[in-house]
Amino acid sequence: MSESLKVISPIDGSVYAERPIASGSAIDAALSAARAALPQWKATPVAERGRYMLAFLDALLAMNDDMTVELAWQMGRPVRYGGEKGGIEERTRAVVALAEEALKPYYPPEKDGFRRYITREPLGIVLALAPWNYPYLTSINAIVPALLAGNAVILKHAAQTLLVGERFAEAFKRAGLPKGLFHNLVMSHEQTEKLIGSGRVDHINFTGSVAGGRTVERAAGGTFASLGLELGGKDPAYVRADAKLDHAIENLVDGSFYNSGQSCCGVERIYVDARIYDDFVEGFADLTRKYVVGNPLEQATTLGPMVRGAAADAVRSQIEEAKRKGATALINMKVDGDRSGSPYLAPEVLIGVNHQMEVMREESFGPVVGIMKVRDEEEAVTLMNDSPYGLTASIWTRDMDRAAELGNQIETGTVFMNRCDYLDPYLAWTGVKDTGRGVSLSKYGFEALTQPKSFHLREV
């Protein structure tokens, strides 16, 4: 087993950072410290836990300039976007605001001679397995609500974004979080699987691939630990004939290509009413051609490299397969470094696509989108549901009632109207089918991180 993990930068293939893998004794010590810290943390009022989280937020935001550059080096997002500052702040403040109401006891109707209520008890130790694509935001989804709910947290971050875990640890240290409640551990896959199967953690939150989710589920088998799994996506959009066209084009281009398409809820397939199809495609392609692909450290760059060459090659393969089966590529942009084995990949828009092509069925997780003409709503809904995934779906229309009606027919965790590729922290973040199980954010996220405990007290 390797004794260290390396961050290979997609910018130039260099080793940007290297960290030693935690020893078995270090992992044991972290688990013991976390378990020991739980009773006092459980006794800490929710409002006080919230103050720690807001102090953590202030500390993290103070590092944002450095974090933004680190993100560019680690996973390729252009520095012009300023990192993940806005989402970090929005989500942290939202879950802090939600916590007291979500965690308060429930009292059923009064019954003479009895006092009855249900409390929400922390689960214990939460293991957060975070991905590289939105490394701060996905971590926030798990870590802050878990701590607010009275749990301790072990963070194992993706090898590609090792420095993110260190930033979290430093921010919690500056915030004065009581010792033992948060640990950032650099672990191999083998160590992580062993920890999941050890029975020493009480809840596992994983964001990643379907294959990764199955591995986590197998590793946890027999431990009775609860799971939160956010896995693959192939998120669809349906543009109705009454859509505000400019708005739909602008937002769907961004929803398809932001972060080089490496977004769990990015738009990967678009179905457009035949009456506006030609105008939509023309506008979509024109706007896509304005992207500047290049070094993410340069302010002019709007699309950086994908995380690694193999990921870009997988997208290239989907594009070529679609073209062999009759699809037409509209962009064909030539950029420096766009070749086999390179993470630099220009955005591509495909038309003439169908559901016999991988690009319309399998997760792309890169800067490509297929646009398909549909006759009516029935065909659109059928195609949107023709997928093993279900994270989000967006409907572009001026008719809110109709969007809600169609949303009831779509197999998805979130229904958007006239927006996409966004998490509202006051709403449940969840998925259906192979996208996973469990929920984060909103008041329901706290339910997933706690255990109900009933009190049935009788006077005599």
XYZ file of C-alpha atoms in Angstrom:
460
model
C 0.000 0.000 0.000
C 1.293 3.463 -0.899
C 2.416 5.485 2.105
C 1.182 8.789 0.672
C -1.442 10.310 -1.605
C -0.541 12.777 -4.355
C -2.592 15.549 -5.927
C -1.777 15.481 -9.646
C -2.785 18.873 -11.010
C -4.866 18.885 -14.193
C -3.228 22.190 -15.134
C 0.141 20.694 -16.056
C 0.319 17.160 -14.659
C 2.639 18.170 -11.831
C 2.420 16.927 -8.240
C 0.744 19.859 -6.517
C 0.579 18.331 -3.042
C 1.468 15.089 -1.290
C 0.328 13.912 2.126
C 1.168 10.812 4.175
C -1.596 8.291 4.729
C -2.818 8.121 8.317
C -1.451 5.306 10.426
C -3.756 2.787 12.025
C -2.997 4.275 15.439
C -3.896 7.778 14.202
C -7.243 6.520 12.915
C -7.898 4.742 16.235
C -7.003 7.883 18.164
C -9.375 10.023 16.076
C -12.256 7.605 16.626
C -11.590 7.415 20.364
C -11.396 11.196 20.681
C -14.598 11.618 18.693
C -16.471 9.127 20.865
C -15.200 10.764 24.040
C -16.314 14.226 22.874
C -19.896 13.205 22.158
C -21.532 13.429 25.623
C -20.483 17.022 26.243
C -21.392 18.049 22.688
C -24.825 16.449 23.002
C -25.376 18.486 26.164
C -24.409 21.706 24.370
C -27.494 23.753 23.357
C -28.228 23.835 19.644
C -27.914 27.635 19.599
C -24.371 27.390 20.960
C -23.475 24.721 18.413
C -24.737 27.151 15.806
C -22.415 29.877 17.055
C -19.467 27.537 16.590
C -20.609 26.852 13.027
C -20.859 30.564 12.217
C -17.387 31.136 13.661
C -16.169 28.274 11.476
C -17.824 29.946 8.488
C -16.054 33.233 9.174
C -12.730 31.443 9.456
C -13.266 29.527 6.214
C -14.347 32.596 4.262
C -11.252 34.447 5.438
C -9.157 31.853 3.567
C -11.166 32.011 0.352
C -8.580 33.781 -1.833
C -6.040 31.051 -1.158
C -8.681 28.330 -1.434
C -9.714 29.585 -4.883
C -6.178 29.222 -6.251
C -5.815 25.819 -4.590
C -9.026 24.645 -6.270
C -7.702 25.649 -9.676
C -4.534 23.641 -9.096
C -6.309 20.651 -7.569
C -9.347 20.188 -9.840
C -9.172 22.851 -12.553
C -11.940 25.368 -11.820
C -11.048 28.848 -13.137
C -10.078 31.390 -10.482
C -12.407 33.983 -12.045
C -15.345 32.288 -10.279
C -13.957 32.907 -6.792
C -14.130 29.360 -5.481
C -17.242 28.196 -3.651
C -17.617 31.136 -1.275
C -21.247 32.007 -2.042
C -22.567 28.493 -1.628
C -20.488 27.852 1.489
C -22.011 30.878 3.169
C -25.576 30.305 1.975
C -25.689 26.681 3.050
C -23.997 27.172 6.413
C -26.215 30.076 7.415
C -29.323 28.229 6.231
C -28.723 25.020 8.188
C -27.782 27.025 11.304
C -31.074 28.921 10.965
C -32.995 25.661 10.516
C -31.347 23.681 13.302
C -33.270 24.673 16.436
C -36.691 24.180 14.866
C -35.672 20.944 13.146
C -34.142 19.442 16.290
C -36.709 20.500 18.884
C -38.810 17.817 20.628
C -42.163 16.783 19.202
C -45.141 16.746 21.573
C -48.226 14.727 20.579
C -51.720 15.747 21.791
C -51.892 15.904 25.590
C -53.122 12.864 27.489
C -54.194 13.089 31.129
C -51.677 11.631 33.525
C -48.906 11.376 30.967
C -46.090 13.405 29.545
C -45.201 12.225 26.033
C -42.612 13.578 23.639
C -39.988 12.597 21.098
C -36.464 14.002 21.038
C -33.923 13.867 18.231
C -30.769 12.128 19.479
C -27.431 12.414 17.634
C -26.333 9.237 15.877
C -22.750 9.445 17.120
C -19.827 9.498 14.698
C -20.518 10.564 11.106
C -18.024 9.592 8.416
C -18.127 12.069 5.521
C -16.646 10.820 2.236
C -16.410 13.908 0.059
C -15.754 14.224 -3.700
C -13.448 16.516 -5.647
C -15.895 18.243 -8.026
C -17.451 20.670 -5.494
C -15.149 19.791 -2.625
C -16.279 22.469 -0.157
C -19.992 22.492 -0.904
C -20.450 18.734 -0.774
C -18.526 18.648 2.499
C -20.645 21.432 4.005
C -23.789 19.435 3.155
C -22.670 16.663 5.493
C -20.374 18.218 8.087
C -22.202 21.293 9.351
C -25.641 19.665 9.823
C -23.997 16.636 11.455
C -22.240 18.804 14.030
C -25.333 20.926 14.599
C -27.267 17.724 15.307
C -24.791 16.796 18.065
C -22.587 14.337 16.188
C -18.822 14.137 15.768
C -17.399 14.047 12.241
C -14.558 12.196 10.527
C -13.810 13.671 7.080
C -12.085 11.608 4.421
C -11.739 13.854 1.389
C -11.046 12.770 -2.177
C -7.358 12.283 -2.966
C -7.647 14.901 -5.727
C -8.614 17.618 -3.229
C -6.590 16.744 -0.147
C -6.022 20.366 0.829
C -9.750 20.964 1.313
C -9.818 18.763 4.394
C -6.934 20.728 5.851
C -8.818 23.996 5.305
C -11.819 22.591 7.173
C -9.629 21.463 10.047
C -7.940 24.854 10.291
C -11.278 26.703 10.183
C -12.721 24.573 12.994
C -9.549 25.118 15.007
C -9.830 28.904 14.574
C -13.515 28.692 15.537
C -12.586 26.991 18.823
C -14.659 23.873 18.166
C -14.203 21.535 21.162
C -11.462 18.992 20.579
C -12.390 15.594 19.257
C -15.452 16.648 17.294
C -13.842 17.040 13.869
C -11.018 15.047 12.330
C -9.581 15.233 8.814
C -7.992 11.909 7.913
C -5.966 11.091 4.804
C -6.845 7.458 4.117
C -6.476 4.966 1.303
C -9.492 3.201 -0.205
C -8.555 0.074 1.727
C -8.384 1.940 5.034
C -11.701 3.633 4.301
C -13.453 0.356 3.546
C -12.016 -1.144 6.716
C -13.266 1.814 8.767
C -16.757 1.611 7.232
C -16.957 -2.091 8.075
C -15.505 -1.724 11.567
C -18.754 -0.808 13.289
C -17.046 2.207 14.850
C -18.930 4.829 12.818
C -22.681 5.354 13.031
C -23.515 7.077 9.757
C -21.723 7.279 6.419
C -22.345 10.119 3.982
C -20.921 9.470 0.526
C -21.064 11.579 -2.622
C -19.601 9.976 -5.718
C -20.130 7.377 -8.403
C -22.705 4.598 -8.451
C -19.869 2.065 -8.298
C -18.427 3.882 -5.288
C -21.820 3.870 -3.598
C -22.133 0.117 -4.059
C -18.686 -0.334 -2.529
C -19.708 1.740 0.505
C -22.948 -0.190 0.876
C -21.147 -3.528 0.735
C -18.500 -2.389 3.207
C -21.168 -1.236 5.666
C -23.126 -4.489 5.420
C -23.913 -5.923 8.842
C -22.782 -2.869 10.788
C -26.268 -1.290 10.930
C -24.714 2.105 10.230
C -27.094 4.366 8.326
C -26.149 5.608 4.871
C -26.585 8.769 2.840
C -25.633 8.155 -0.799
C -25.648 10.797 -3.539
C -24.436 9.041 -6.643
C -24.652 9.469 -10.416
C -26.855 11.782 -12.438
C -28.034 12.375 -15.984
C -30.157 15.412 -15.351
C -32.657 16.386 -18.062
C -34.224 19.676 -19.088
C -37.476 20.180 -20.994
C -37.984 23.465 -22.864
C -41.670 24.052 -23.582
C -42.877 26.133 -26.498
C -43.904 28.947 -24.119
C -40.456 29.224 -22.505
C -38.703 32.577 -22.295
C -36.111 31.563 -24.856
C -33.188 33.860 -24.010
C -33.493 33.023 -20.318
C -33.642 29.284 -21.010
C -30.621 29.377 -23.319
C -28.457 31.438 -20.975
C -29.186 29.293 -17.947
C -29.025 25.937 -19.690
C -25.666 26.718 -21.310
C -24.302 27.601 -17.877
C -26.019 24.579 -16.308
C -24.439 22.301 -18.906
C -20.871 23.598 -18.915
C -20.095 25.279 -15.585
C -17.250 23.481 -13.794
C -16.485 21.808 -17.156
C -19.740 19.895 -16.766
C -18.432 18.154 -13.651
C -21.515 18.777 -11.551
C -23.758 16.215 -9.877
C -26.817 18.193 -10.952
C -25.425 19.616 -14.205
C -27.684 19.449 -17.257
C -26.637 16.549 -19.496
C -29.596 16.216 -21.910
C -32.132 18.720 -23.207
C -35.527 18.072 -24.817
C -37.001 20.978 -26.767
C -40.472 21.464 -28.204
C -40.329 21.121 -32.003
C -41.884 24.582 -32.496
C -38.900 26.387 -30.957
C -36.209 23.752 -31.478
C -34.287 25.481 -34.285
C -34.174 28.852 -32.529
C -33.140 27.238 -29.249
C -30.330 25.212 -30.828
C -28.984 28.213 -32.732
C -28.898 30.392 -29.636
C -27.466 27.622 -27.455
C -24.623 26.903 -29.878
C -23.817 30.601 -30.356
C -23.468 31.145 -26.610
C -21.419 27.970 -26.145
C -18.877 29.209 -28.690
C -18.057 32.131 -26.379
C -16.355 29.921 -23.797
C -12.611 30.405 -23.349
C -10.886 27.113 -22.549
C -7.470 27.283 -20.971
C -5.335 27.649 -17.868
C -7.707 28.145 -14.898
C -5.205 30.485 -13.211
C -5.836 33.086 -15.935
C -8.758 35.490 -15.453
C -9.811 35.213 -19.097
C -10.437 31.467 -18.807
C -14.086 30.501 -18.403
C -13.644 26.731 -18.808
C -10.674 24.996 -17.219
C -9.388 21.463 -17.702
C -11.344 18.459 -16.551
C -10.026 16.782 -13.443
C -7.886 14.281 -15.363
C -7.174 13.095 -18.877
C -9.039 9.795 -18.460
C -12.242 11.662 -17.589
C -11.885 13.844 -20.667
C -11.225 10.771 -22.815
C -14.452 9.194 -21.562
C -16.360 12.263 -22.788
C -14.487 12.194 -26.100
C -15.536 8.569 -26.464
C -19.204 9.443 -25.927
C -19.004 12.212 -28.519
C -17.376 9.956 -31.105
C -19.872 7.147 -30.485
C -22.779 9.572 -30.948
C -21.293 10.896 -34.184
C -20.810 7.360 -35.537
C -24.498 6.732 -34.862
C -25.614 9.846 -36.713
C -25.314 12.778 -34.312
C -23.958 16.128 -35.474
C -21.444 18.129 -33.414
C -22.125 21.870 -33.647
C -19.149 23.448 -31.888
C -15.969 21.618 -33.000
C -13.867 24.150 -31.124
C -10.101 23.793 -31.377
C -8.232 24.611 -28.182
C -4.675 24.127 -26.995
C -4.185 20.741 -25.402
C -7.476 19.213 -26.620
C -6.198 15.776 -27.576
C -6.405 12.201 -26.361
C -5.081 11.823 -22.843
C -5.306 15.531 -22.059
C -7.754 16.994 -19.495
C -8.300 20.064 -21.704
C -11.582 19.578 -23.555
C -13.693 22.105 -25.425
C -17.474 22.187 -24.857
C -19.595 20.300 -27.369
C -23.271 20.419 -28.374
C -24.764 17.424 -30.166
C -27.974 17.297 -32.197
C -29.528 14.394 -34.059
C -29.170 12.394 -30.849
C -31.351 9.582 -29.508
C -31.513 7.212 -26.577
C -29.478 4.543 -28.326
C -26.442 6.772 -27.761
C -24.420 6.692 -24.542
C -24.357 10.480 -24.363
C -28.128 10.476 -23.740
C -28.162 7.506 -21.363
C -24.928 7.261 -19.395
C -23.443 9.913 -17.120
C -21.003 12.163 -19.009
C -19.763 14.391 -16.170
C -18.065 16.630 -18.680
C -18.632 19.498 -21.136
C -21.032 17.834 -23.583
C -24.805 18.008 -23.957
C -27.254 16.434 -26.372
C -30.302 18.375 -27.557
C -33.305 16.412 -28.817
C -36.509 17.602 -30.519
C -39.808 16.402 -28.983
C -43.366 16.506 -30.288
C -45.196 17.089 -27.025
C -45.119 16.890 -23.240
C -45.831 13.170 -23.152
C -42.762 12.395 -25.239
C -40.644 14.773 -23.150
C -41.636 13.163 -19.854
C -41.119 9.654 -21.246
C -37.599 10.532 -22.375
C -36.756 12.354 -19.155
C -37.709 9.237 -17.188
C -35.777 6.921 -19.523
C -32.715 6.891 -17.291
C -31.335 4.866 -14.377
C -30.698 8.153 -12.552
C -32.876 10.794 -10.907
C -31.297 13.749 -9.120
C -32.810 16.889 -10.673
C -34.909 17.812 -13.703
C -35.770 21.266 -15.012
C -38.809 22.554 -16.897
C -38.615 25.814 -18.823
C -42.009 27.452 -19.168
C -44.093 30.468 -18.172
C -46.831 28.214 -16.726
C -46.021 27.389 -13.084
C -49.093 25.206 -12.581
C -48.196 23.102 -15.609
C -44.594 22.804 -14.426
C -45.839 21.428 -11.111
C -48.139 18.955 -12.887
C -45.327 17.730 -15.110
C -42.983 17.592 -12.148
C -45.291 15.076 -10.506
C -44.719 12.770 -13.467
C -40.929 13.040 -13.556
C -38.834 10.534 -11.596
C -36.415 12.846 -9.822
C -35.342 14.188 -6.439
C -35.780 17.883 -7.325
C -37.986 19.593 -9.905
C -36.799 23.006 -11.111
C -38.712 25.555 -13.134
C -36.690 28.149 -15.063
C -33.477 27.328 -13.220
C -31.065 24.406 -12.869
C -27.783 23.234 -11.352
C -28.465 24.728 -7.918
C -29.067 23.542 -4.363
C -31.532 25.450 -2.198
C -30.465 24.563 1.358
C -34.030 24.986 2.624
C -35.155 22.145 0.326
C -34.307 18.454 0.607
C -31.361 17.314 -1.493
C -32.121 13.751 -2.482
C -32.344 11.392 -5.438
C -34.190 8.368 -6.778
C -33.210 5.202 -8.624
C -29.423 4.739 -8.984
C -28.777 8.309 -7.877
C -28.911 7.008 -4.337
C -30.742 7.115 -1.048
C -30.972 9.444 1.897
C -31.301 13.191 2.165
C -29.209 16.206 3.109
C -29.997 19.878 3.772
C -33.447 21.225 4.753
C -35.112 20.125 7.987
C -35.231 16.580 6.627
C -31.461 16.418 6.505
C -31.417 16.667 10.297
C -33.744 13.679 10.532
C -31.190 11.604 8.622
C -28.493 12.602 11.135
C -30.474 11.854 14.291
C -32.420 9.036 15.929
C -35.883 9.617 17.428
C -36.160 8.815 21.136
C -39.595 8.536 22.744
C -40.423 9.561 26.316
C -43.591 7.989 27.778
C -43.867 9.303 31.338
C -46.830 8.340 33.566
C -47.991 9.917 36.810
C -49.000 7.570 39.670
